[in-house]
XYZ file of C-alpha atoms in Angstrom:
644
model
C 22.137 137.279 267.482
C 19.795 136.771 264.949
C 22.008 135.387 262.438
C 22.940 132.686 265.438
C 18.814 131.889 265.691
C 18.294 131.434 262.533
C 21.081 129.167 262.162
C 19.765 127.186 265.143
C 16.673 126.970 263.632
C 17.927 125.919 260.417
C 20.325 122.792 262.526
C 17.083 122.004 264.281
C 15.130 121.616 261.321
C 18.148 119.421 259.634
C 18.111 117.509 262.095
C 14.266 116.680 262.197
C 14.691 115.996 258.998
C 17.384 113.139 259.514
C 15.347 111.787 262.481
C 12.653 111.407 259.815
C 14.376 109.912 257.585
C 16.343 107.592 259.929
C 12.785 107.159 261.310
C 11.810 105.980 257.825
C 14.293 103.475 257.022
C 13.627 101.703 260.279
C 9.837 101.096 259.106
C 11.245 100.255 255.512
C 13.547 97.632 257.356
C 10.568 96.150 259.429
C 8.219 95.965 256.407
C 10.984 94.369 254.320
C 12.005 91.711 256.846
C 8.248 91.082 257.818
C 7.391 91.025 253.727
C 8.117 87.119 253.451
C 5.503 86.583 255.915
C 3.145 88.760 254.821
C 0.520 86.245 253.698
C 0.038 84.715 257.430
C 0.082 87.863 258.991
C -2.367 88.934 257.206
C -4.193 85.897 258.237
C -3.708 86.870 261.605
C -4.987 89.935 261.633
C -8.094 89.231 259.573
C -8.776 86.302 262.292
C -8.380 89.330 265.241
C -10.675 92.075 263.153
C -13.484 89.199 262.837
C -13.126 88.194 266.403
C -13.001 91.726 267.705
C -16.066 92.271 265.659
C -18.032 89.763 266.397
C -17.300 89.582 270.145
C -18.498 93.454 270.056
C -21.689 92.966 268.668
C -22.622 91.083 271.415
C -21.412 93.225 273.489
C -23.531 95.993 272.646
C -26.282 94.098 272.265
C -26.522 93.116 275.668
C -25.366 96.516 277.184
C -22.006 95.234 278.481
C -23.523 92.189 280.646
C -23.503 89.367 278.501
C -26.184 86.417 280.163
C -24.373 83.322 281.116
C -26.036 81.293 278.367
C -25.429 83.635 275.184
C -21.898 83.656 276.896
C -21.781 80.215 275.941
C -23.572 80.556 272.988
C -20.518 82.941 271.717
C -17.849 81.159 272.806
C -19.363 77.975 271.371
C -20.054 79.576 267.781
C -17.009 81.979 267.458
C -14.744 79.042 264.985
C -17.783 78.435 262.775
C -18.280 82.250 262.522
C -14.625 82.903 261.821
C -14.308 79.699 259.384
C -16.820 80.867 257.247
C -16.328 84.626 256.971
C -12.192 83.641 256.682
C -13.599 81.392 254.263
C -15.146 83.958 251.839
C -12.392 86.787 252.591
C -10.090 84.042 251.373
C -12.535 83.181 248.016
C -12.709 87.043 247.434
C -8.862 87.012 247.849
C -9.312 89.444 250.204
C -5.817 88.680 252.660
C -3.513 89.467 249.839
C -4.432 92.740 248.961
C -2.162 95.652 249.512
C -3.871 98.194 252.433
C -2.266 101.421 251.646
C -3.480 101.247 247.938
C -7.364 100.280 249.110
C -9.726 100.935 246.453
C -13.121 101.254 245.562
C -13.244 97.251 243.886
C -11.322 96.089 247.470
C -14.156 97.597 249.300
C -16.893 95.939 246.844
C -15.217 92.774 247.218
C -15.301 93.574 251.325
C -18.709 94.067 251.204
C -19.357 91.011 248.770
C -17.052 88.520 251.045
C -19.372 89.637 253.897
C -22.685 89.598 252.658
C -22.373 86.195 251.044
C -21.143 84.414 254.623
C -24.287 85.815 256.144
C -27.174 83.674 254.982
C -24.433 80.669 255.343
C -24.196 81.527 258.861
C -28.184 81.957 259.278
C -28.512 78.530 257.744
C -25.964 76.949 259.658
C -27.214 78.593 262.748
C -30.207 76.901 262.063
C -29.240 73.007 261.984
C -26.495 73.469 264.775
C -28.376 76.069 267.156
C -29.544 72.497 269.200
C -25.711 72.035 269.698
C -24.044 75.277 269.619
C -26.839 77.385 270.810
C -29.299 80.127 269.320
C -27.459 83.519 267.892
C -29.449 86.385 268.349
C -30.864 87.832 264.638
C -29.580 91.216 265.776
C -25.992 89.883 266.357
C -25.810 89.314 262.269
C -26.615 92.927 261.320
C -24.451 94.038 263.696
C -21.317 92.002 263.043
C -21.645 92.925 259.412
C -21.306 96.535 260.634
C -18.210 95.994 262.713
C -16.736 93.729 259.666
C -17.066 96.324 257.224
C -16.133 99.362 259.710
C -12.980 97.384 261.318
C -11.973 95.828 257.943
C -12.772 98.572 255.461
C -11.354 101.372 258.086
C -8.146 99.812 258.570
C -7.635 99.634 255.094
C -8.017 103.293 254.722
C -6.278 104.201 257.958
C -3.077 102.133 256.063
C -3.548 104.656 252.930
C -3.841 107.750 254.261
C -0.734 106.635 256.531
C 0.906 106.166 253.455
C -0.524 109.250 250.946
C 0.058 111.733 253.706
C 2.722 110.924 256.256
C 5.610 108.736 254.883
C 5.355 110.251 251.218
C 5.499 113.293 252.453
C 8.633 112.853 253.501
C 11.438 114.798 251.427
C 8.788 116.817 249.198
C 9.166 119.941 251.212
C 8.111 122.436 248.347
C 6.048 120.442 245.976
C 4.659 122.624 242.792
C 1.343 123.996 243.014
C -0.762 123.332 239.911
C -3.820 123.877 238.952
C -5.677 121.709 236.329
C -8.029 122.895 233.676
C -10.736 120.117 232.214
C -13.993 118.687 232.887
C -14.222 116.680 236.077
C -14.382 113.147 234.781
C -11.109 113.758 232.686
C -9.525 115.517 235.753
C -10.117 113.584 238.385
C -7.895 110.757 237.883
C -4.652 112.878 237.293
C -5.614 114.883 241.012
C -6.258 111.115 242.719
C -3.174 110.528 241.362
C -1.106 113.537 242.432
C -2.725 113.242 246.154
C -1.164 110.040 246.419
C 1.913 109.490 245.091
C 4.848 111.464 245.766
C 5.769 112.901 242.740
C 6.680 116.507 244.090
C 3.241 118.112 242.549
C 0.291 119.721 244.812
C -3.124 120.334 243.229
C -4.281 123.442 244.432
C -7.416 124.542 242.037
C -9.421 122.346 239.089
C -11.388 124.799 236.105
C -13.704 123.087 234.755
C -15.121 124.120 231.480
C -18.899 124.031 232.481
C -19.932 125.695 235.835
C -22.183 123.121 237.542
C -19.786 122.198 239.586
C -18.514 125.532 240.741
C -17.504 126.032 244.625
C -18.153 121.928 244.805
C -14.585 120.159 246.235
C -12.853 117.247 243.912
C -10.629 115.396 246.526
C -10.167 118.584 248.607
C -9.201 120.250 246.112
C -11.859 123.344 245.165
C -13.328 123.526 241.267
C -13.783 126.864 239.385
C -16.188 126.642 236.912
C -16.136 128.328 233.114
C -13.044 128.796 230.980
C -13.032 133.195 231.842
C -11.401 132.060 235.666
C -8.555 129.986 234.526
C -6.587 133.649 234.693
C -7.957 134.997 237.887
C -7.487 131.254 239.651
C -3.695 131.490 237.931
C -2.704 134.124 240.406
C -5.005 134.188 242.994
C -3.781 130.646 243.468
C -0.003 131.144 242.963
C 0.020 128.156 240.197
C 3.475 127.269 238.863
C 2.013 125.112 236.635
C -1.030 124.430 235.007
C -2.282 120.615 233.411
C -4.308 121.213 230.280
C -6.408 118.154 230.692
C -9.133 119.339 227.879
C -8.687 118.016 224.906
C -12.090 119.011 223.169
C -11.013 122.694 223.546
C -11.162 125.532 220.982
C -6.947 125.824 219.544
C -7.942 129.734 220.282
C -8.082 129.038 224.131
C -4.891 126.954 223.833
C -2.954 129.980 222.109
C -4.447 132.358 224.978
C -3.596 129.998 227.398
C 0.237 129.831 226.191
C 0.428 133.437 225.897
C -0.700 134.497 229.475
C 1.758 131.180 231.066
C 4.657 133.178 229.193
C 3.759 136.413 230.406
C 3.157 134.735 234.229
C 6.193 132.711 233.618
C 4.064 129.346 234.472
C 4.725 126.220 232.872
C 1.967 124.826 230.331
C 1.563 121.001 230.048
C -1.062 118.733 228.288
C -2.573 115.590 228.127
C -3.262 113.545 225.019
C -5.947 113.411 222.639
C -8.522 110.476 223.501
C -6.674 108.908 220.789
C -3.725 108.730 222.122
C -5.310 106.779 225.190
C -7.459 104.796 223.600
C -9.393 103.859 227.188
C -9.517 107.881 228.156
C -8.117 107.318 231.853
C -4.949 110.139 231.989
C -2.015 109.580 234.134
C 0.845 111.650 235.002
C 3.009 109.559 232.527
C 0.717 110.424 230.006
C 1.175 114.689 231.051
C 3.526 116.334 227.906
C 4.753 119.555 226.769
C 2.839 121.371 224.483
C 3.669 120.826 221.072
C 2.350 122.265 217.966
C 0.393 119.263 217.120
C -2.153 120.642 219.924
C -2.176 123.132 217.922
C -3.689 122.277 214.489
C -7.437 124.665 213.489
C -9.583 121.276 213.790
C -10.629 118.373 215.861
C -8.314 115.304 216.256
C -8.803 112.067 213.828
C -10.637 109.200 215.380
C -11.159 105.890 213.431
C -13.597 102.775 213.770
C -10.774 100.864 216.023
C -13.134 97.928 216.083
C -13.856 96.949 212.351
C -9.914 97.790 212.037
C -9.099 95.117 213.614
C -11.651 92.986 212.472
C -10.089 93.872 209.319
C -6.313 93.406 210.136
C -6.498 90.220 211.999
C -5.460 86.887 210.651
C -4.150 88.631 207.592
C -0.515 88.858 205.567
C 0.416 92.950 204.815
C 3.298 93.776 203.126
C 4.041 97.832 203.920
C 7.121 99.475 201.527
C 9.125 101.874 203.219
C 8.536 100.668 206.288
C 11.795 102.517 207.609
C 10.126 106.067 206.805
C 8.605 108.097 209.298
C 5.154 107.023 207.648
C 5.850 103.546 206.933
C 7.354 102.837 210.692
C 4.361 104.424 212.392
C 2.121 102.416 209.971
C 3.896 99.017 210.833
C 3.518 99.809 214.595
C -0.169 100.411 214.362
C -0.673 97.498 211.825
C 1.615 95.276 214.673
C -1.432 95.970 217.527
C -4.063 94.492 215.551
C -2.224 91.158 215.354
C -1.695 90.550 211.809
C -1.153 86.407 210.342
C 2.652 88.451 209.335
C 4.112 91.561 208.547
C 5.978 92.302 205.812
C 8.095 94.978 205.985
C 10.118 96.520 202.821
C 12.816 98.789 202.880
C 16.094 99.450 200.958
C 17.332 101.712 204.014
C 19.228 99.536 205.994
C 19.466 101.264 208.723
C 16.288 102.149 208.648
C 15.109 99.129 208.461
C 17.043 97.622 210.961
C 15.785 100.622 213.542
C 11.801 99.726 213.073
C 12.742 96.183 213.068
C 13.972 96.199 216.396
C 10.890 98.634 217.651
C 8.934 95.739 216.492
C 10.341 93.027 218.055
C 10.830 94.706 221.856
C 6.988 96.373 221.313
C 5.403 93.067 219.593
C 7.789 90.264 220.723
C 5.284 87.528 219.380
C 4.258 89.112 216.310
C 5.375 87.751 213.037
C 7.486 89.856 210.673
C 9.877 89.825 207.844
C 12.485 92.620 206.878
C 13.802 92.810 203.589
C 16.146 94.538 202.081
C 14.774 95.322 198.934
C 14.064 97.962 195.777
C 10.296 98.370 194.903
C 12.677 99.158 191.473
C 13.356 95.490 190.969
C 10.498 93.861 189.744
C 12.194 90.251 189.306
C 13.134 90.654 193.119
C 9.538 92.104 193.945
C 7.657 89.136 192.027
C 9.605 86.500 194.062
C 8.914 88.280 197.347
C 4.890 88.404 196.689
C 5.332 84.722 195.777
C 7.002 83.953 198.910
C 4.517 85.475 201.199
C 1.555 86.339 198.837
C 0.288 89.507 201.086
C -3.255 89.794 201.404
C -3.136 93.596 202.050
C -0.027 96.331 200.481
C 0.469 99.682 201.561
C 2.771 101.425 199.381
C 4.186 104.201 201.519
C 8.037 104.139 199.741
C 8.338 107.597 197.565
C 11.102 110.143 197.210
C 9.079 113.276 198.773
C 11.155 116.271 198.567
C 10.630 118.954 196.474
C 13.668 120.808 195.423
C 15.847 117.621 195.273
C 13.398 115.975 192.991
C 13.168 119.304 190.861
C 17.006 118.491 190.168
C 16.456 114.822 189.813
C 13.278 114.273 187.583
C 14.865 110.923 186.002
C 14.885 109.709 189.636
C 11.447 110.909 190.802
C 9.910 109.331 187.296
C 11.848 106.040 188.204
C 11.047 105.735 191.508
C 7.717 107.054 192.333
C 5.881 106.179 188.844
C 8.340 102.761 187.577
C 8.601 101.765 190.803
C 4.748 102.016 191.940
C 4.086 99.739 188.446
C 6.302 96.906 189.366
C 4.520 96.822 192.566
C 0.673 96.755 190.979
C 1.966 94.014 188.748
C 3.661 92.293 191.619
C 0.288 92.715 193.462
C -2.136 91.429 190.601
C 0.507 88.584 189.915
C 0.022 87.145 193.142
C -3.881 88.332 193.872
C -3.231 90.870 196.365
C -7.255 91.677 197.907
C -6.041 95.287 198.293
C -3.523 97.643 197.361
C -2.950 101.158 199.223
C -1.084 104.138 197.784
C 0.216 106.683 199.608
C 0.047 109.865 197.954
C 0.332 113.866 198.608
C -2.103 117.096 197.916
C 1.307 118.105 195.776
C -0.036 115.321 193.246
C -3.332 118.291 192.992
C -2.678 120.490 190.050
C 0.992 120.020 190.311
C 3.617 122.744 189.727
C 6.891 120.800 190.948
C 8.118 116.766 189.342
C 7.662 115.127 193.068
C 3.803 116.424 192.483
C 3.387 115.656 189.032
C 4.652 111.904 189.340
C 2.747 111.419 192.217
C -0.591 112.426 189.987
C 0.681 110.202 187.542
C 0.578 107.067 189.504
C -2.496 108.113 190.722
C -4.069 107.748 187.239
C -2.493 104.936 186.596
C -3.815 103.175 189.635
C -7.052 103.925 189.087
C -6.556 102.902 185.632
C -5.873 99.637 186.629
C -8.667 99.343 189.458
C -10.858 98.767 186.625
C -9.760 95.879 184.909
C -8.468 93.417 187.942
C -9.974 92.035 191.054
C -7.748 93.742 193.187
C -9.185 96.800 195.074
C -6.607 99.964 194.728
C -7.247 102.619 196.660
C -5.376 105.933 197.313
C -4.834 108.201 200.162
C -4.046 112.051 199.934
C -2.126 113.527 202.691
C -1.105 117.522 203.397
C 2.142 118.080 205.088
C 3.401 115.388 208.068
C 4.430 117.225 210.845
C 7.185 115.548 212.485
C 8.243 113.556 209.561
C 11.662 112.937 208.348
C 12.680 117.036 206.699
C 9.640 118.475 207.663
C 9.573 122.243 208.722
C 8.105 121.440 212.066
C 12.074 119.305 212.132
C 13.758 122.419 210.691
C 12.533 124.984 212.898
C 13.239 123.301 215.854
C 16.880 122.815 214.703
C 17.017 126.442 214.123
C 15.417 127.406 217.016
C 17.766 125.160 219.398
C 20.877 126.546 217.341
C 19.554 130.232 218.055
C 18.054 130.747 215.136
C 16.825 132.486 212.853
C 14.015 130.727 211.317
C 13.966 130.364 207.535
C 10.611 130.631 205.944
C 10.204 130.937 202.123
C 7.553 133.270 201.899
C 5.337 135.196 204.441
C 2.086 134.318 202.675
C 2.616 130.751 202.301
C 0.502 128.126 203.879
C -0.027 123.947 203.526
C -2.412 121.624 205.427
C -0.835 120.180 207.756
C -1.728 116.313 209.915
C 0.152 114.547 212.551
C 2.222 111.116 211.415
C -0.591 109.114 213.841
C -3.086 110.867 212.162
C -1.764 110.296 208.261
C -1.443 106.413 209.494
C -5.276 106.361 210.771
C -6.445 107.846 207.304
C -4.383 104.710 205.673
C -5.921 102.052 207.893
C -9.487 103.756 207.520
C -9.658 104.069 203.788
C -8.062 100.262 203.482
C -11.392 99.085 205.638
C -13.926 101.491 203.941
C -12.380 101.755 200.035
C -14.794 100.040 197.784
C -11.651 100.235 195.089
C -10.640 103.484 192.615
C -11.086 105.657 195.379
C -9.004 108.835 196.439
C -9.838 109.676 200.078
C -8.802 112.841 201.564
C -8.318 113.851 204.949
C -10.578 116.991 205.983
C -7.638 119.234 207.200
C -9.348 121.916 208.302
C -7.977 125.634 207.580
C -4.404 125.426 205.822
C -1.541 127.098 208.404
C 1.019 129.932 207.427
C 4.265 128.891 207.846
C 5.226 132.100 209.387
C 2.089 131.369 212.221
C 3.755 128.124 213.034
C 7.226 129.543 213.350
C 5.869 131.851 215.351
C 4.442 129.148 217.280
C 7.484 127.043 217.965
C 8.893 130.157 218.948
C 6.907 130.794 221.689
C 6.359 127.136 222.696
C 10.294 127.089 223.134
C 10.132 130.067 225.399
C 11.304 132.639 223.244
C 10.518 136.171 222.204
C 10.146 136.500 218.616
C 12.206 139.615 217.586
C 14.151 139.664 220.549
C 15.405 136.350 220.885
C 14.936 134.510 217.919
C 14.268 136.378 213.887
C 12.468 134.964 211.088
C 14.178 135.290 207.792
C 12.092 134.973 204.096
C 14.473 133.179 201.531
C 11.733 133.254 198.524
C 9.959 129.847 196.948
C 12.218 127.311 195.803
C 11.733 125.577 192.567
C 8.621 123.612 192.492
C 6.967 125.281 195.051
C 3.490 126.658 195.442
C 2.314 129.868 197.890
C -0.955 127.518 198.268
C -1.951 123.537 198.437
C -5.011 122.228 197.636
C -7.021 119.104 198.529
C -8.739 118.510 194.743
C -7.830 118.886 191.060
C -9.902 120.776 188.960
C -11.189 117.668 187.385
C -12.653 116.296 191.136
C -15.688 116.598 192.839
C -15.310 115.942 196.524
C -18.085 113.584 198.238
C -17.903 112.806 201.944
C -17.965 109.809 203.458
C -19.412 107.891 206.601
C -16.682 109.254 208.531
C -16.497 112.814 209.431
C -13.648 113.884 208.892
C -12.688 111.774 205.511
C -13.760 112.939 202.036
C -13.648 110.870 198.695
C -12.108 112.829 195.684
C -14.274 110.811 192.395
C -13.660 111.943 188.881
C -13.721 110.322 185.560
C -11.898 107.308 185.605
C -9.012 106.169 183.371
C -8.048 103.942 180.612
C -5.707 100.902 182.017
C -4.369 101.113 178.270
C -3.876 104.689 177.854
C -1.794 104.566 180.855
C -0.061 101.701 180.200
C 1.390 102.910 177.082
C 2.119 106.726 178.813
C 4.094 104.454 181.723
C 5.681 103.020 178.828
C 7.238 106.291 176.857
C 8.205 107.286 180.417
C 10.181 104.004 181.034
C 11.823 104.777 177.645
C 12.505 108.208 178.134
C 14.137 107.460 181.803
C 15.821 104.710 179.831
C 17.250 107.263 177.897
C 17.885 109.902 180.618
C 16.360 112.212 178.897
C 14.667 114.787 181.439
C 13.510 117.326 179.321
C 11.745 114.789 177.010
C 10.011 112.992 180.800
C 8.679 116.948 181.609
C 7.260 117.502 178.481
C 5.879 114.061 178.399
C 4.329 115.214 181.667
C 3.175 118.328 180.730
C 1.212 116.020 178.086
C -0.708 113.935 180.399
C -1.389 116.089 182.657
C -2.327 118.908 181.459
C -2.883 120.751 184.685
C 0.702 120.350 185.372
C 2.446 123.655 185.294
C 6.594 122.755 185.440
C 9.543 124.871 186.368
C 12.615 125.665 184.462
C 14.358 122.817 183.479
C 18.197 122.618 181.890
């Protein structure tokens, strides 16, 4: 018997549901056939909320028994008072907004359209009351009332119609969450969840600071102080929670992840202000954690506004623009509307990836790609003659480690031959400024990628000296996210079961974000006076093993149990620690906060023309132990692996 009741109750619940639903499509198929007539029916019912308001007021102001002569006096002055207030609903385009998503501006405009027909309608009243009759001064107060409360209310009546009783439909068991952040960051992610049907239910906001505590956030009741985001977690049966703080410690963040594994809850985030540059969150915006959030130090702002001040108008050529660095970089140069962008690349597909980024993200903006070698300097010097960049950022370098330990003929040709053809192509053609990309590998190197990247340093500020073109230099840690990065490898591992391969359990590197890398570039183009290294302030450096362990539990995985980590030892060229400055550098910091100048003594241009020159020769001649000694010899703080 009970089995037969509960399957009753089950068919009589179905088949609510389908009378809902069927329910629903009929008012879908009203409002779609009445949609092309919107417009007038909005008229309409504008023309009866005015009437109905106005003929109220005087109503009530006569009790009910309107005297024969005011009768009149309505009657007579009811089209002037519904041609002007239509008048200014229409100016404040008032009939063609959409009820059920009312707003705060519709009601300001409400309020505006009907204030500014008042004195209209006193002045009028004046000249015409011989003709139309006197209107009592007590029938304007109280129309505006009615206006506003018929007008504004059935606005609202229309949204919460549509927020809690047709979107409601089909979200039987939407997940609770619960929302940790300050209330101005929080608010419009709840306002958002309230009234769209997205299957989420805000049950609880934390807020960081407690002066809100017990208060109500639309319905919704706020916790204040960080220690009751675990206590609200289960007293509150969250599923989910929506980190939406981005200003907090990385310590509360690790907490955080730990207890949502242990309650099983799922852990999402919003972006960094810099990510949304206006600081309004949506639920588009809501994202897994990643290890990015992560990082021991504040995000990287820049000074958006003199960027692109600087940007504007102007021609930038960017090599490697197919790279993870140089693809990000073109996409950030592409916002602030450059005169043309020039992008370089000898990866054709590559190239022909960012290209087509660019033109569905920046259909109007003007860009080149060109399939080209910053190793042909015949090639290079007719490209800067055809489109004589103003601005170069030279992001195109062979990066890895090991493989360049094997290939020091290539690094030397590429990263130091290749850099000089571009300086001369520059200076050639007047370039204003000139940006290298470089690495903290290039500080008191121990592997060939390092030690040619120090080179070219030298050498550029060698040249800095003697030319009106500014060169300036950029020093980056470790990209996560970049193309062979560990963050890359460890997340292939982890997908393919593991284990994770880490080369030593002590090792560590500084680590930044491919937006953030980008944002140093574009900040020490604007603020390098020329000669200058600038080096982002990367807080703590990060054991490897810490950020595998990381991943690991940001996957969902039990480190031990699911997933091992494995040490293979340090590969050729490899250091246990990076650092920001060579021995020889004294770091100064900067106007911004987070961005420090490396200064030392600065080079000969024709010392280091002539050491460029035995290195050509030596590359010439393929002869790789001759190109480490030679640059064991001029750079003295270059300790070198084993070479055959």
């Amino acid at each position: 018997m009970k089995s037969k009741g509960r399957l009753a109750q089950g068919q009589a619940m179905d088949v609510g549901a389908i009378f809902r639903n069927w329910n629903d499509l009929r008012i879908g198929r009203w409002l779609e056939w009445l949609s092309p007539y919107r417009l007038p029916l909005a008229i309409l019912v504008h023309v009866a909320i005015l009437t109905a308001a106005y003929l109220l007021s005087f109503y009530l102001r006569f009790e009910g028994v309107i005297p024969d002569v005011y009768y009149h006096t309505m009657v007579r002055t009811l089209p002037l008072v519904l041609l002007v207030q239509g008048f200014f609903f229409h100016y404040h385009d008032l009939y063609r907004g959409l009820w059920c998503y009312v707003s705060f501006t519709d009601i300001l405009n409400l309020l505006r359209a009907t204030l500014m027909s008042l004195p209209v309608l006193i002045i009028l009243d004046f000249f015409l009351a011989p003709y139309l009759g006197q209107i009592p001064r007590s029938i304007y107060i109280m129309d505006f009332l009615w206006v506003v409360a018929l007008t504004s209310g059935g606005r609202f009546l229309a949204r919460h119609l549509r927020e809690h009783t047709f979107c409601k439909v089909g979200k039987p068991n939407p997940r609770r969450i619960m929302v940790v952040g300050p209330v101005k960051v929080a608010e419009s992610l709840i306002r958002e969840m309230l009234s769209n049907p997205n299957g989420y239910l805000p049950v609880a906001l934390v807020d960081p600071k407690v002066n809100f505590h017990g208060y109500r956030l639309h319905g919704i009741r706020i916790t204040g102080g960080l220690n009751q985001i675990i206590p609200t977690l289960h007293r509150y049966c969250i599923q989910e929670i929506i980190f939406a703080f981005p200003e907090a410690p990385k310590s509360l963040l690790n907490d955080l992840i730990k207890e949502c594994r242990r309650s099983e809850v799922e852990l999402k985030i919003v972006p960094s202000f810099s990510e949304v540059l206006n600081g309004h969150y949506r639920l588009a915006d809501v994202r897994d954690i990643d290890v990015e959030d992560l990082l021991p130090r504040p995000p990287v702002h820049i000074e958006w506004d003199q960027i692109v001040e600087f940007i504007q108008g102007r021609t930038i050529l960017v090599t490697g623009a197919g790279g993870s660095i140089g693809s990000e970089l073109c996409r950030q140069l592409a916002r602030f509307k450059p005169r043309a962008l020039v992008l370089l690349e000898r990866a054709e597909n590559s190239l022909l990836e960012i290209g087509m980024s660019l033109k569905h993200l920046f259909p109007d903006l003007d860009f080149q790609t060109v399939v080209a070698s910053i190793n042909d300097l015949p090639g290079l010097n007719i490209l800067f003659r055809q489109y004589r960049p103003d601005l170069v950022f030279h992001a195109a370098a062979y990066k890895h480690v090991p493989l360049m330990e094997q290939a020091p003929i290539e690094a030397a040709y590429n990263n130091i031959l290749g850099t000089r053809n571009l300086v001369k192509a520059a200076l050639a053609v007047g370039t204003e400024r000139f940006v290298m990309i470089s690495t903290d590998k290039a500080v008191n190197p121990t592997s060939v990628m390092g030690v040619s990247k120090r080179i070219v340093e030298k050498y550029v500020q060698a040249i800095n000296n003697c030319n009106s073109t500014r060169f300036l230099i950029t020093r980056f840690g470790n990209v996560l996210g970049s193309a062979g990065s560990v963050v890359r490898l460890f997340k292939q591992q982890i997908a393919q079961g593991g284990p994770l391969t880490v080369t030593h359990p002590d090792i560590e590197r500084f680590f930044m974000t491919i937006p953030e890398s980008v944002q140093l570039v574009l900040q020490a183009a604007y603020m390098g006076q020329g000669g200058d290294i600038f080096v982002l302030n990367m807080g703590r450096s990060v054991k490897i093993r810490e950020l595998a362990e990381k991943l690991i539990l940001l996957a969902g995985k039990n480190l031990g149990t699911d997933i091992e980590i494995i040490y293979t030892g340090l590969r050729p060229g490899e250091k246990l620690y990076e650092e920001l400055f060579n021995r020889d550098e004294q770091s100064f910091p900067t106007d911004h906060p987070l961005i420090l100048r490396a200064l030392a003594t600065q080079p000969e241009a024709e010392v280091w023309e002539n050491y460029l020159e035995e290195i050509a020769a030596l590359v010439h001649q393929q002869d790789a132990p001759g190109l480490i000694a030679k640059f064991k010899a001029i750079i003295p703080n270059y300790v070198p692996a084993s070479h055959q």
